Short mmCIF file of C-alpha atoms and ligand atoms in Angstrom, two decimals:
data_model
loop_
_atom_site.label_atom_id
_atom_site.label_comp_id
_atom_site.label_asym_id
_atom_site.label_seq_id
_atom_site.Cartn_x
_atom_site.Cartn_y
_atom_site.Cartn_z
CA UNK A 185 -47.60 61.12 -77.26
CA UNK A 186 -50.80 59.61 -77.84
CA UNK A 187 -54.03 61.24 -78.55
CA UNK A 188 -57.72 60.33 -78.47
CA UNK A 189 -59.78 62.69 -81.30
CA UNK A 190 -63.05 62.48 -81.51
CA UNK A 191 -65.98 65.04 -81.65
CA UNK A 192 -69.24 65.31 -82.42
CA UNK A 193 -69.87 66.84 -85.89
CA UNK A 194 -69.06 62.88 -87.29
CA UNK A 195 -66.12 61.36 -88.35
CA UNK A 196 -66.48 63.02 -91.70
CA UNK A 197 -67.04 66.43 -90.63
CA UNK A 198 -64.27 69.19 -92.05
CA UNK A 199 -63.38 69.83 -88.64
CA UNK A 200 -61.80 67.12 -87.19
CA UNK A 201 -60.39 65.93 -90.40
CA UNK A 202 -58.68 69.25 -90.26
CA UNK A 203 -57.38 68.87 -86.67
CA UNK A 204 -56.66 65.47 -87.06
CA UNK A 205 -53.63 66.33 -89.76
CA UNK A 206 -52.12 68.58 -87.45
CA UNK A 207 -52.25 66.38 -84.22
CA UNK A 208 -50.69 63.44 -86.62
CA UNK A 209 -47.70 66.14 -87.11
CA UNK A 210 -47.33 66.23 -83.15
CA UNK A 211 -48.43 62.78 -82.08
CA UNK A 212 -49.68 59.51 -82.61
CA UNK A 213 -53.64 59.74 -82.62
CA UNK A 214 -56.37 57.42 -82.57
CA UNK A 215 -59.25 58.41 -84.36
CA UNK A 216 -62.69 57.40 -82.94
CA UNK A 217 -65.71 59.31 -83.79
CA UNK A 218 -69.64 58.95 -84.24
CA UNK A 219 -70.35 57.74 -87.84
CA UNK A 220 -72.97 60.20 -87.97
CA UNK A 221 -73.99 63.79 -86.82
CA UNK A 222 -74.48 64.27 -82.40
CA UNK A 223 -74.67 67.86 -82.07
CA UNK A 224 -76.23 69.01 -78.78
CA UNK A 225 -76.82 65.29 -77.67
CA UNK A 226 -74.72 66.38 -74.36
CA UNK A 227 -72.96 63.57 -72.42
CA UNK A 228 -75.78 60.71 -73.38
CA UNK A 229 -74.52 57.54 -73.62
CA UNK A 230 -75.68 53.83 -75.17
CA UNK A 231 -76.21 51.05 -73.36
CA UNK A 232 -80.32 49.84 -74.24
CA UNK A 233 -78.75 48.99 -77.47
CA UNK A 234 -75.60 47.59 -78.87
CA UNK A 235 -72.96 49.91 -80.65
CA UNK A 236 -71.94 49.31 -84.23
CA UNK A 237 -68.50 50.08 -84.99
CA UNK A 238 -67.06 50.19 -88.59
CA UNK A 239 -63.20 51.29 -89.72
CA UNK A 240 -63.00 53.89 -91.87
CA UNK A 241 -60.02 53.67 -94.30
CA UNK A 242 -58.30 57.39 -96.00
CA UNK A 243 -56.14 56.51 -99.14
CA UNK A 244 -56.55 52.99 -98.23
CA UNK A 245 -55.22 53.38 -94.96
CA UNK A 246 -56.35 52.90 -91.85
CA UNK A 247 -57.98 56.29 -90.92
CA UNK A 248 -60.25 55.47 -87.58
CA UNK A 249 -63.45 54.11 -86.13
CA UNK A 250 -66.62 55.25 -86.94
CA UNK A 251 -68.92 54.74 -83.80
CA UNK A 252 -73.11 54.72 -83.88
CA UNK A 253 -72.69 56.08 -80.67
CA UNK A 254 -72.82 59.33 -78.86
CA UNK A 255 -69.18 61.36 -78.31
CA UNK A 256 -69.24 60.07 -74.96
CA UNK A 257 -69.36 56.54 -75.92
CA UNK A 258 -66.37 57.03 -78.79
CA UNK A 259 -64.71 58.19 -75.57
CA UNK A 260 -65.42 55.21 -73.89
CA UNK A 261 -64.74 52.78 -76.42
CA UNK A 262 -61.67 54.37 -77.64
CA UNK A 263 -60.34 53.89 -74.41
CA UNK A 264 -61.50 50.51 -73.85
CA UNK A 265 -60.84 48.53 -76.97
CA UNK A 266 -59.07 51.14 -79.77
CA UNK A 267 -56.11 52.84 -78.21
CA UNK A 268 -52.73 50.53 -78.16
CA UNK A 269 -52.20 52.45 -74.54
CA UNK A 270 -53.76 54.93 -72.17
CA UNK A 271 -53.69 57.90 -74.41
CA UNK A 272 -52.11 60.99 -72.79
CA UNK A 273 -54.35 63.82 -73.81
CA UNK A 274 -58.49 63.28 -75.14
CA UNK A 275 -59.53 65.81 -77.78
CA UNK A 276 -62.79 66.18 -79.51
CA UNK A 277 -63.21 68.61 -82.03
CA UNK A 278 -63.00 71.09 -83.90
CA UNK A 279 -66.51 71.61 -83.61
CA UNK A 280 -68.42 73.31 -86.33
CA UNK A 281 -69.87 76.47 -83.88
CA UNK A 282 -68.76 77.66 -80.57
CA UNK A 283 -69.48 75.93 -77.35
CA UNK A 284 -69.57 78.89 -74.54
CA UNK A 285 -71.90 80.37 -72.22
CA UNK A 286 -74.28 77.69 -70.76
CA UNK A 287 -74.16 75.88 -74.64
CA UNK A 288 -71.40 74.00 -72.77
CA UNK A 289 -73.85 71.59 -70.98
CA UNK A 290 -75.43 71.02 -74.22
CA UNK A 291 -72.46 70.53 -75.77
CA UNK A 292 -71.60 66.50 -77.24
CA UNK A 293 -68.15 68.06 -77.97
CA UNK A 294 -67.32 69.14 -74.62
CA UNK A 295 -69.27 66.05 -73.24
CA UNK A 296 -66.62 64.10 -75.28
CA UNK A 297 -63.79 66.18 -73.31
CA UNK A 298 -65.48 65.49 -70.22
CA UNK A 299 -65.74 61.96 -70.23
CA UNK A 300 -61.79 61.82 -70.84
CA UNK A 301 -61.69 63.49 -67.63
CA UNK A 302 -63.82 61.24 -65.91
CA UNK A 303 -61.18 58.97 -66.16
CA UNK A 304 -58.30 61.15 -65.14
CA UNK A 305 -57.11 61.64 -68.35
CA UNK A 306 -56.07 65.50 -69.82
CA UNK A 307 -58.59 66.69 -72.38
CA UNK A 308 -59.48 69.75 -74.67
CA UNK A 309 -62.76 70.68 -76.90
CA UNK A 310 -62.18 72.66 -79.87
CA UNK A 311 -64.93 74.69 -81.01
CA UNK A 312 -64.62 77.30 -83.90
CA UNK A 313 -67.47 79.86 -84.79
CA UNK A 314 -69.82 78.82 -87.25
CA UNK A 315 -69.76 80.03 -90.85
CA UNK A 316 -70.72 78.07 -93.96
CA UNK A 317 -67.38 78.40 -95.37
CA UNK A 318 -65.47 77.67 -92.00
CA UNK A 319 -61.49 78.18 -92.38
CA UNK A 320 -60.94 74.43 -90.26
CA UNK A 321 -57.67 73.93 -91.66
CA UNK A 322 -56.14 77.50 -90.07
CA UNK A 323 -58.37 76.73 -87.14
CA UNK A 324 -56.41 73.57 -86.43
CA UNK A 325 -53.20 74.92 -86.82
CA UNK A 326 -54.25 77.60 -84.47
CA UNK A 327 -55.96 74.68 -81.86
CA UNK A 328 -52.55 72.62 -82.48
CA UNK A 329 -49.97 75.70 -81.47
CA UNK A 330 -53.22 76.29 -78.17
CA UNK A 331 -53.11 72.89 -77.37
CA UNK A 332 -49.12 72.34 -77.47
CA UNK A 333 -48.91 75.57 -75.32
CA UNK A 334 -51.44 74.40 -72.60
CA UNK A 335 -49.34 71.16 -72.08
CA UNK A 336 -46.10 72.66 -71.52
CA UNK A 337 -47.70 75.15 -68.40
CA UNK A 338 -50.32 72.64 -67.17
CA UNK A 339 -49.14 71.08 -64.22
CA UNK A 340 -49.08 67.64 -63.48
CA UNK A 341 -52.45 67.09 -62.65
CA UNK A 342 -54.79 65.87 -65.33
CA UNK A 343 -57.13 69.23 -66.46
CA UNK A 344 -60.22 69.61 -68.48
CA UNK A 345 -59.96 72.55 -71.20
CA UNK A 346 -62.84 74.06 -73.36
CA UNK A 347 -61.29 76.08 -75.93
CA UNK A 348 -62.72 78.59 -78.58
CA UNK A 349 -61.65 79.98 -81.71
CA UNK A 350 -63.50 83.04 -83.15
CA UNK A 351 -63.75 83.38 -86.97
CA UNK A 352 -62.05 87.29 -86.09
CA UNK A 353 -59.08 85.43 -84.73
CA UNK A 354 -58.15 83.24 -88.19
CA UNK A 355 -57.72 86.88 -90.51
CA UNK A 356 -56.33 88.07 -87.15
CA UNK A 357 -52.31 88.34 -87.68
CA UNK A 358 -51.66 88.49 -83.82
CA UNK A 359 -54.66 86.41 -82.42
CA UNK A 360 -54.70 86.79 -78.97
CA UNK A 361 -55.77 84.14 -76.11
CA UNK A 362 -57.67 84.88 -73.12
CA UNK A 363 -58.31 82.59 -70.15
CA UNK A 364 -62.18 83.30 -68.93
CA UNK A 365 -64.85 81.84 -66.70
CA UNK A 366 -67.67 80.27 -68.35
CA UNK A 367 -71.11 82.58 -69.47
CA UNK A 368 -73.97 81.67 -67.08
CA UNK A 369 -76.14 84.34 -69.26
CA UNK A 370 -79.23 82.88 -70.81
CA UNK A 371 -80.07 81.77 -73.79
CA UNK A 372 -83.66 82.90 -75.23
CA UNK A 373 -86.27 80.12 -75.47
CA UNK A 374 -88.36 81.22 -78.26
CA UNK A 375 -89.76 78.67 -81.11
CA UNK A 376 -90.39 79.16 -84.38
CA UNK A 377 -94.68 77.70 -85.33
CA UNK A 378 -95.41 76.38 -88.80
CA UNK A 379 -97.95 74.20 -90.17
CA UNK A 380 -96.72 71.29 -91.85
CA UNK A 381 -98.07 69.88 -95.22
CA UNK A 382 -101.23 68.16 -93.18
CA UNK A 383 -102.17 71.23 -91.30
CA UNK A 384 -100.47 70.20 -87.94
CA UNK A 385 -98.16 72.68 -85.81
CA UNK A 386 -94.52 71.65 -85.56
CA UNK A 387 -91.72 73.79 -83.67
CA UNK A 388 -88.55 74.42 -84.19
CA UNK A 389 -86.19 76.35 -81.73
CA UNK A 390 -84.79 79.24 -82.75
CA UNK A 391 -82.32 79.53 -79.45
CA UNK A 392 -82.82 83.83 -79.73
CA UNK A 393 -82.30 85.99 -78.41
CA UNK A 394 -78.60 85.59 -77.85
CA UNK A 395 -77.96 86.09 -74.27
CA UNK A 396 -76.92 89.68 -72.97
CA UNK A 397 -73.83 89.44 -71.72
CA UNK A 398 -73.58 91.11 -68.08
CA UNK A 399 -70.12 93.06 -67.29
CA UNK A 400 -67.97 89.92 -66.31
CA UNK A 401 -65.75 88.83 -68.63
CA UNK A 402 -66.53 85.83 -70.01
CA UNK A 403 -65.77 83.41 -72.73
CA UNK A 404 -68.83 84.96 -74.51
CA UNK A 405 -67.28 88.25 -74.43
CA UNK A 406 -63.93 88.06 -74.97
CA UNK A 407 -65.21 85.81 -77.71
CA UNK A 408 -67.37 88.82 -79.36
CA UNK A 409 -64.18 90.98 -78.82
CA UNK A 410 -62.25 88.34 -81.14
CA UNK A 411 -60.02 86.54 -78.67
CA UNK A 412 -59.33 82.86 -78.60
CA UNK A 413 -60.94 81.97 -75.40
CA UNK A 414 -59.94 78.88 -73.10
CA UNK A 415 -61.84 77.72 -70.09
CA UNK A 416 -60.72 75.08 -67.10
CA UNK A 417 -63.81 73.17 -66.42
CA UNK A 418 -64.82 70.88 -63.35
CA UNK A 419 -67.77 68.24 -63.83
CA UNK A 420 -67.90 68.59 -59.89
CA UNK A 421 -71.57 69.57 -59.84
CA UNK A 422 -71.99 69.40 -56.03
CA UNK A 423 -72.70 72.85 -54.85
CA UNK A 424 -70.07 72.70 -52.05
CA UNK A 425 -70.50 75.91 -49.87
CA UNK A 426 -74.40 74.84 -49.92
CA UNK A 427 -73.75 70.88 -48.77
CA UNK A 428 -71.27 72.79 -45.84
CA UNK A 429 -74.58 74.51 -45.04
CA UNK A 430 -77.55 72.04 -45.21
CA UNK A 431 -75.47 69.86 -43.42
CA UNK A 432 -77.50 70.97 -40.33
CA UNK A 433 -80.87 71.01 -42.06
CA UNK A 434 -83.18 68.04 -40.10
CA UNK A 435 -85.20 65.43 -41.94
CA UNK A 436 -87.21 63.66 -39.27
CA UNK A 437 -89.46 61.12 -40.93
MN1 MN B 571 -71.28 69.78 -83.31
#
């Protein structure tokens, strides 16, 4: 098997060095990965500029590519020039905070999962709940027993996964998984206003309050209840039943 990693914490980031030694233990993986930080850049993607690429080298061997890019263009590239094959599974994390409820369309690490999809190819985000001292190393052998599992019951078809891991579920001895929809609750919009040093107003988003979950479950609740969640996404964003019906709206012009 060969596997794509990326995410979009950076190729030095805890979390996907952490995932990336327990996918090595099941497969051959390509590492490619932005050299720096994309959190919450979504599914943007280069192309006013040209896109450095360095290798990055562990214990003197060769460890991956390092990408001034987006996590959709490490996709991209790791598919056209870095992987020896077509991989057979994309998988970009772990990332450091969860990615559910609407966070997924802000989301670089699911946008890195999505853009496997685009070209037919299984994928799976990883997402863990933040914490300063994050436990990424049981997280990925958690995400590396999740993963194997969803490969041996997916069908055929090439499928687009967002999984979650709650901190609750790594002291957990049992963790449990639970397959939900995604949370369409929203997020608060408030900003925090300070002054900076030359007296002018600067903002800086708080995202609060945290949205109130409604009485569906949903990856935001079964992840406050402490269950590993996992979510089949689409990137289909036609509104189909809609298109049926405006299909006899008239535009004379
Ligand atoms: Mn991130």
């Amino acid at each position: 098997m060969l596997i794509l990693l990326t995410n979009d914490d950076g190729i030095y980031a805890p979390g996907i060095r952490a995932l990336e030694k327990e996918l090595r233990q099941i497969a051959e993986v390509v590492v490619v990965s932005p050299a720096v930080e994309q959190s919450g850049v979504g599914h943007s993607v280069t192309f006013l500029s040209p896109i450095v690429v360095r290798q990055e080298y562990a214990e003197e061997q060769p460890r991956g590519w390092a990408v001034e890019g987006s996590p959709a263009d490490c996709v991209k590239l790791g598919l056209f020039e870095f992987c020896p094959r077509r991989p057979d599974l994309v998988v970009s994390g772990i990332n450091g905070g969860l990615n559910a409820g609407i966070n997924v369309l802000y989301s670089g690490t699911v946008a890195a999962a999505i853009e496997g999809a685009f070209f037919g190819l299984t994928s799976v985000a990883v997402s863990l709940e933040y914490n300063e001292h994050a436990e990424f190393q049981k997280a990925a052998v958690l995400a590396r027993k999740v993963i194997l599992q969803i490969l041996e019951q997916k069908g055929p078809e090439p499928q687009l996964y967002n999984v979650n891991i709650p901190g609750a579920a790594l002291t957990d001895d049992k963790p449990e998984v639970k397959i939900v929809p995604m949370g369409l609750d929203r997020y608060g919009e408030a900003y925090e206003k300070r002054i900076d040093p030359r007296g002018r107003p600067y903002y800086w988003a708080t995202t609060d309050p945290p949205p109130r979950p409604g009485e569906t479950e949903t990856d935001l609740t079964a992840l406050s209840k402490g269950f590993v969640t996992i979510t089949p996404l689409d990137f289909d964003l036609t509104k189909h039943k809609y298109l049926t019906q405006m299909s006899s709206w008239k535009f004379p012009l």
